[in-house]
Coordinates of C-alpha atoms in Angstrom, one line a residue:
X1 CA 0.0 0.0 0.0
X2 CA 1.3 3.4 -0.7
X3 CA 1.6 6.1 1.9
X4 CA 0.7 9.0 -0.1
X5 CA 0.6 10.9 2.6
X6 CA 4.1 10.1 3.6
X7 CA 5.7 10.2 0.0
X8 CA 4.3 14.2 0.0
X9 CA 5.7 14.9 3.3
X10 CA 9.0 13.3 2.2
X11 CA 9.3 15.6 -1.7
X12 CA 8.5 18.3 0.3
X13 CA 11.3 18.3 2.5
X14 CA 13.3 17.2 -0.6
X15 CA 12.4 19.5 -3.2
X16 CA 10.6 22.5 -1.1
X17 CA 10.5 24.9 -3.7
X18 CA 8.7 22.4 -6.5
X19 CA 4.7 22.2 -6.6
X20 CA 3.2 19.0 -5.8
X21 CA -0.3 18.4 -6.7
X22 CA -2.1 15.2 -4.7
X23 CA -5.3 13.8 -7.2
X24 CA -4.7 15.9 -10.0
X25 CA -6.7 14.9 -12.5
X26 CA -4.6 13.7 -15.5
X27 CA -7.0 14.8 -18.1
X28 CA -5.8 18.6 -17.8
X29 CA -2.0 17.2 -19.1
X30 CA -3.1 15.1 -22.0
X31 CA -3.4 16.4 -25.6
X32 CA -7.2 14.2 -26.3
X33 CA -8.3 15.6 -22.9
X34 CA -9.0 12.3 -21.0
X35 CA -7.6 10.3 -18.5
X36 CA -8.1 9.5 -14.5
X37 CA -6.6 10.9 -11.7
X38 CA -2.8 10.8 -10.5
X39 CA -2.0 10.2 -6.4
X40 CA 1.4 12.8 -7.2
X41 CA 2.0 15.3 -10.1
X42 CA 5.1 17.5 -10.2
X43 CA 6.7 19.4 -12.3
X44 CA 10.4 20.2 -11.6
X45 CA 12.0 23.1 -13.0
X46 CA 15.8 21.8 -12.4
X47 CA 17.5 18.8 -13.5
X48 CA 18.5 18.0 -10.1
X49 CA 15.0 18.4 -8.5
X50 CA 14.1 15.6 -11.0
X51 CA 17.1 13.3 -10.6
X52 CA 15.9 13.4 -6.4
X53 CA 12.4 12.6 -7.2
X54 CA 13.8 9.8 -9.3
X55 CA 15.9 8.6 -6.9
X56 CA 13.9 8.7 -4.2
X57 CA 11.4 6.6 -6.0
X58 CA 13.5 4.1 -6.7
X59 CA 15.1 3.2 -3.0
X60 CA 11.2 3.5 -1.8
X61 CA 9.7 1.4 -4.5
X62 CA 7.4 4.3 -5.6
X63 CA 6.1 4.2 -9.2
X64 CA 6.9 6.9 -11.6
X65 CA 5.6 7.8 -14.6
X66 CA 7.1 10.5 -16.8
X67 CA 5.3 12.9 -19.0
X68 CA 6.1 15.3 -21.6
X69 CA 3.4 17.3 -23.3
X70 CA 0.6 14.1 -23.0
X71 CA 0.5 14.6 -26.8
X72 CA 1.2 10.8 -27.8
X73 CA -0.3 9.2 -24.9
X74 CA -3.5 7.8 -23.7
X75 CA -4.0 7.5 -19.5
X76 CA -6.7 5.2 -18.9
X77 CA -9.9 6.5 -16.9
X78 CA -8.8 4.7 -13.6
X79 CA -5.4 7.5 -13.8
X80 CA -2.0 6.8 -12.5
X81 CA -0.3 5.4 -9.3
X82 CA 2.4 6.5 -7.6
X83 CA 4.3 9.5 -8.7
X84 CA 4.2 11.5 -11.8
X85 CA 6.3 13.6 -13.5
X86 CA 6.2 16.3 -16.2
X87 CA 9.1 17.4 -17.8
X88 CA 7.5 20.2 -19.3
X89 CA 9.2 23.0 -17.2
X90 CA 12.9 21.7 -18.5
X91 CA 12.6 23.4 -21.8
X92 CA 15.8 26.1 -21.2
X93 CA 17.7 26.2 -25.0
X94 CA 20.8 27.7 -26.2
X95 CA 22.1 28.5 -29.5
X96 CA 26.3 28.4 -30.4
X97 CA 26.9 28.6 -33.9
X98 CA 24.7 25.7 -35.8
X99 CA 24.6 23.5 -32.0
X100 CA 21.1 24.2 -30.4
X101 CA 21.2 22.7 -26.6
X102 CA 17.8 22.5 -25.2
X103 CA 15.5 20.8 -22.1
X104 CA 13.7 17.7 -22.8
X105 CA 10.6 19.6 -22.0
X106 CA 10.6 22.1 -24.5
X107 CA 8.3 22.0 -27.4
X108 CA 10.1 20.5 -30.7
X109 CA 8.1 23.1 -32.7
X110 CA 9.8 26.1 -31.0
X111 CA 13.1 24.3 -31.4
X112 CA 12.2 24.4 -34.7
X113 CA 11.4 27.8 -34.9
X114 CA 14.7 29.0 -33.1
X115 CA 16.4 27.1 -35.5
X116 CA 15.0 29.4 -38.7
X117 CA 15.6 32.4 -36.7
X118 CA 19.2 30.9 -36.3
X119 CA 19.3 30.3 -40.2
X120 CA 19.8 26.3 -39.1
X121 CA 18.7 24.1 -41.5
X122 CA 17.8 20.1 -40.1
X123 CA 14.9 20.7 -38.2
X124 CA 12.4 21.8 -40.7
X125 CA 10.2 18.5 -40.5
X126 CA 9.5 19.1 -36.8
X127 CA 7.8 22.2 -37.6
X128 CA 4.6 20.3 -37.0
X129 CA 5.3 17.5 -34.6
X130 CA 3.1 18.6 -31.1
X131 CA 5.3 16.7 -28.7
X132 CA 8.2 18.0 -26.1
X133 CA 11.9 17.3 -27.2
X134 CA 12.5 14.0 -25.0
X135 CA 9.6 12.1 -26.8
X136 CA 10.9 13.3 -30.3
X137 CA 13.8 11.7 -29.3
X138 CA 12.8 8.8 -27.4
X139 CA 10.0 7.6 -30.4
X140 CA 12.6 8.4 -32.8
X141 CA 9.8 11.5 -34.6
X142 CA 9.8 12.0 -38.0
X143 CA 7.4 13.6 -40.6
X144 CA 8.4 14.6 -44.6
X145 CA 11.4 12.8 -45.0
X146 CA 13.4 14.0 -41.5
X147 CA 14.0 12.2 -38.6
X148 CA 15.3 13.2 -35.1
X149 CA 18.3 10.6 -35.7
X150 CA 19.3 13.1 -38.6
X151 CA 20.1 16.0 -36.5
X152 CA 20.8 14.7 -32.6
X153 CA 24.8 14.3 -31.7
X154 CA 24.3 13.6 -27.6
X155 CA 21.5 13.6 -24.9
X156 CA 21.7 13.6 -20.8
X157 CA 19.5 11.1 -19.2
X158 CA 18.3 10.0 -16.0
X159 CA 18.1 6.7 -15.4
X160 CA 15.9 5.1 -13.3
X161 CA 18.3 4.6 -10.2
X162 CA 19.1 8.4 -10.5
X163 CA 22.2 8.7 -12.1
X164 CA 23.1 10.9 -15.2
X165 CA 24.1 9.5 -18.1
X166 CA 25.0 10.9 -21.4
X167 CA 24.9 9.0 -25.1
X168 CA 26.6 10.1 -27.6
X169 CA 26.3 9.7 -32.1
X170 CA 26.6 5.6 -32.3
X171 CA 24.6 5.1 -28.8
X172 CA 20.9 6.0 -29.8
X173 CA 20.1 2.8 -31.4
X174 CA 17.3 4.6 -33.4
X175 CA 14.7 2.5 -35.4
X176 CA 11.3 3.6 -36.9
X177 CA 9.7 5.2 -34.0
X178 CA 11.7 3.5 -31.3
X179 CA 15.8 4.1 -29.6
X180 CA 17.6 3.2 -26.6
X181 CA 15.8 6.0 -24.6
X182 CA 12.3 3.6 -25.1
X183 CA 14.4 0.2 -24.8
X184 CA 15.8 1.3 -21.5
X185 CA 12.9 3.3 -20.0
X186 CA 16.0 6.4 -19.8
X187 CA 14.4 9.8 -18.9
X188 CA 15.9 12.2 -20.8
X189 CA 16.7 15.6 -19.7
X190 CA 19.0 17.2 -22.5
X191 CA 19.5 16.8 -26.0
X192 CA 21.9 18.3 -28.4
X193 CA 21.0 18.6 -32.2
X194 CA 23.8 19.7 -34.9
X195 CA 22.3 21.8 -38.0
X196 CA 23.5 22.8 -40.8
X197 CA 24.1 26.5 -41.9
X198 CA 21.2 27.3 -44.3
X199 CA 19.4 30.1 -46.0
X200 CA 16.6 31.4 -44.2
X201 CA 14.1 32.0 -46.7
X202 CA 14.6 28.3 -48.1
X203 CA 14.5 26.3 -44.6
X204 CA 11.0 29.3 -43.9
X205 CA 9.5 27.6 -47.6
X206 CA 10.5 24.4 -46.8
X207 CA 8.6 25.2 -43.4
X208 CA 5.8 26.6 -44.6
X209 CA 5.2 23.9 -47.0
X210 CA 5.2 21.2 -44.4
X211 CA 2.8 23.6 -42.3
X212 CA 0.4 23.4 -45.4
X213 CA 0.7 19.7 -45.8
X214 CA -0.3 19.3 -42.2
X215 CA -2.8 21.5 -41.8
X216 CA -4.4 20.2 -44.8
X217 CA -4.7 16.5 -44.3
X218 CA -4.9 16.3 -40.6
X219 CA -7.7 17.2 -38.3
X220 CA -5.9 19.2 -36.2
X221 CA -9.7 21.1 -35.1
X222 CA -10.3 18.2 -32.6
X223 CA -8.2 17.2 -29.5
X224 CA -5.8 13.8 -31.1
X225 CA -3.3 11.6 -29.7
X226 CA -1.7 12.2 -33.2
X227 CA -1.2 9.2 -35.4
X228 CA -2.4 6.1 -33.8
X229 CA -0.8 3.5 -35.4
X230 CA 2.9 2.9 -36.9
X231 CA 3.7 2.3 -40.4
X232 CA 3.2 -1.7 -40.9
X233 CA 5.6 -3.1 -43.0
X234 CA 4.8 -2.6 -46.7
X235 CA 1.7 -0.8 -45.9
X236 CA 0.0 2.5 -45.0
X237 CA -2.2 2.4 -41.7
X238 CA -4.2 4.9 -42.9
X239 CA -5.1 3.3 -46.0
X240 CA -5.7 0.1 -44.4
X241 CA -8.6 1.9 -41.8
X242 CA -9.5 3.9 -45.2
X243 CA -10.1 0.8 -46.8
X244 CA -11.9 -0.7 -44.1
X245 CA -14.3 1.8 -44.0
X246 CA -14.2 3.0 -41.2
X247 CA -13.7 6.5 -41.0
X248 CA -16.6 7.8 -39.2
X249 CA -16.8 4.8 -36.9
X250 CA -17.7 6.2 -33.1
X251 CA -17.6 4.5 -29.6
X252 CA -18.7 7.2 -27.3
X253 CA -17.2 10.6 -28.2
X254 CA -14.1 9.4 -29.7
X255 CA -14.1 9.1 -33.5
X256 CA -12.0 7.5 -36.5
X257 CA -11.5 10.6 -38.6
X258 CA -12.9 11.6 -41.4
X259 CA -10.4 13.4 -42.4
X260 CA -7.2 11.4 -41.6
X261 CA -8.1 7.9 -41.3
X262 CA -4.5 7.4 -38.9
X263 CA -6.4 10.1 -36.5
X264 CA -9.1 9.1 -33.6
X265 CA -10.3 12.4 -32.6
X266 CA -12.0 13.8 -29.1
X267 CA -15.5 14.8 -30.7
X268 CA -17.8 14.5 -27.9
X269 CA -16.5 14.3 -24.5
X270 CA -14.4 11.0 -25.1
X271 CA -13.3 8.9 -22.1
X272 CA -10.2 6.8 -22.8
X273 CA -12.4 3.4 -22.5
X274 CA -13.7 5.1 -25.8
X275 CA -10.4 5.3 -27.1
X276 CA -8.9 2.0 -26.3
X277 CA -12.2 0.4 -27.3
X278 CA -12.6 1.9 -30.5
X279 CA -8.0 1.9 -31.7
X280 CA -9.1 -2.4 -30.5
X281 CA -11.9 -2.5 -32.5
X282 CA -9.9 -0.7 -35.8
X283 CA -7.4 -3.6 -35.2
X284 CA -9.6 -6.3 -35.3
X285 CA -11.0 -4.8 -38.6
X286 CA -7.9 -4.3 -40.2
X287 CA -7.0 -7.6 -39.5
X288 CA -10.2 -9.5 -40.6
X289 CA -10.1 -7.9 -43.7
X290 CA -6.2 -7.6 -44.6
X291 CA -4.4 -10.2 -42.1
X292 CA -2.6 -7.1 -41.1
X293 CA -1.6 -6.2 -37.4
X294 CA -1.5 -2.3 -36.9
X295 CA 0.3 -1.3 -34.0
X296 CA -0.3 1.3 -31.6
X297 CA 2.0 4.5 -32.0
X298 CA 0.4 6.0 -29.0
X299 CA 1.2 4.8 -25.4
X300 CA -1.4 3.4 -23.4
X301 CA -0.6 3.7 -19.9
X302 CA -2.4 3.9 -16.3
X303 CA -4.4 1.7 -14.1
X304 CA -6.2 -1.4 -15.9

């Protein structure tokens, strides 16, 4: 049984200067707007405020659960144990020359955006990806022909005993949409990307035109978890739920897009039953129909 009581007490002594919220309701930290309640939520603003709450849960046996931006996640209804953690306030960024050095919690957009003010080229195909730095890098992200592993020469961790750690080029172990980060469960807190000296006005079209593409073919008008499923081998997901008909298809107020058959929108007050339910009842489709196995992009986490 875990003393919540106790473990607040404890961070407050350890960290007294961090907030800590007791039964904060998840659903206010999620992109899709669902998702229970959590017994802890902090959010440190220092590296070492997070490598104690990291430590601390690990010699006390306290689960911890890290967020970013909640952008490609789903929380089930029942919420989240223990201790969780957003990153979001470790988002500090420095430019030298074509080296940008920046938080895990910052938004990959703005990275993005300091990069064209910088006139760095590398980082144009994140211009639309919603997610924090440290799940760019830990899922791998990529979007009109870039990828993080392109640009990224070294990233500080935390590992889940509490120590820093830092990978260099040769160490990521990238693969579509996965690295060492998600192999290991590392939490990263740093990440250093290389660019290339560019022309501003080509890296802003190049931007621009990835904006348009975006904006065009995704429903970005309702709350999304982004795209659902990964790529399966020799196939598109979208096409396959296209295909399947079943854009349209509801289960409470979540909805397979019409727009972007890869997107399950928040149209109606969605719970994350109505989520799960409806990305389980895509795969069985998909699979009765093509023998094909989509899986899940998006993380589903929480209490069964």
């Amino acid at each position: 049984m875990i003393d919540n009581i106790k473990i607040f007490n404890d961070l407050q002594k350890l960290i007294p200067n961090v907030e800590i919220l007791a039964n904060e309701p998840l659903s206010k930290h999620t992109f899709i707007k669902t998702g229970g309640i959590c017994d802890l939520f902090i959010k440190p603003t220092k590296m070492e405020n997070l490598q104690i709450i990291v430590t601390y849960a690990h010699e006390n046996k306290i689960p911890l659960t890290v967020l970013g931006k909640g952008t490609n996640v789903i929380i089930r209804d029942s919420g989240i144990r223990g201790i969780v953690v957003s990153l979001e306030l470790l988002n500090e960024l420095t430019v030298e020359g074509n080296i940008i050095t920046v938080g895990s919690g910052a938004n990959i957009i703005d990275v993005s955006r300091v990069a064209l003010d910088n006139h760095l080229s590398g980082l144009e195909f994140a211009c639309g990806i919603p997610g924090t730095v440290g799940g760019a890098l830990i899922m791998n992200a990529g979007a009109y022909g870039g990828e993080i592993s392109e640009v990224l020469t070294s990233a500080k961790v935390i590992t889940q005993s509490g120590e820093f750690k830092t990978f260099v080029e040769g160490e990521f172990d990238f693969s579509y949409r996965n690295s060492i980060f998600a192999k290991e469960n590392l939490i990263i807190v740093e990440a250093v990307f290389t660019l290339k000296n560019g022309d501003y006005e080509v890296i802003k079209a190049k931007m621009d035109e990835n904006t348009f593409l975006r904006e065009s073919k995704q429903p970005l008008e309702y709350p999304s978890c982004g795209s659902v499923f990964k790529r399966p081998p020799g196939y598109f997901a979208g096409k396959l739920i296209q295909d399947s008909n079943l854009q349209g298809t509801r289960i409470g107020g979540a909805e397979v897009s019409k727009k972007h058959a890869g997107f399950i929108v928040n149209v109606d007050n969605a719970t994350s039953s109505d989520y799960i339910q409806l990305i389980r009842h895509v795969q069985a489709t998909v699979k009765e129909k093509f023998g094909v196995d989509l899986e899940t992009e998006v993380k589903i986490i929480g209490e069964e």
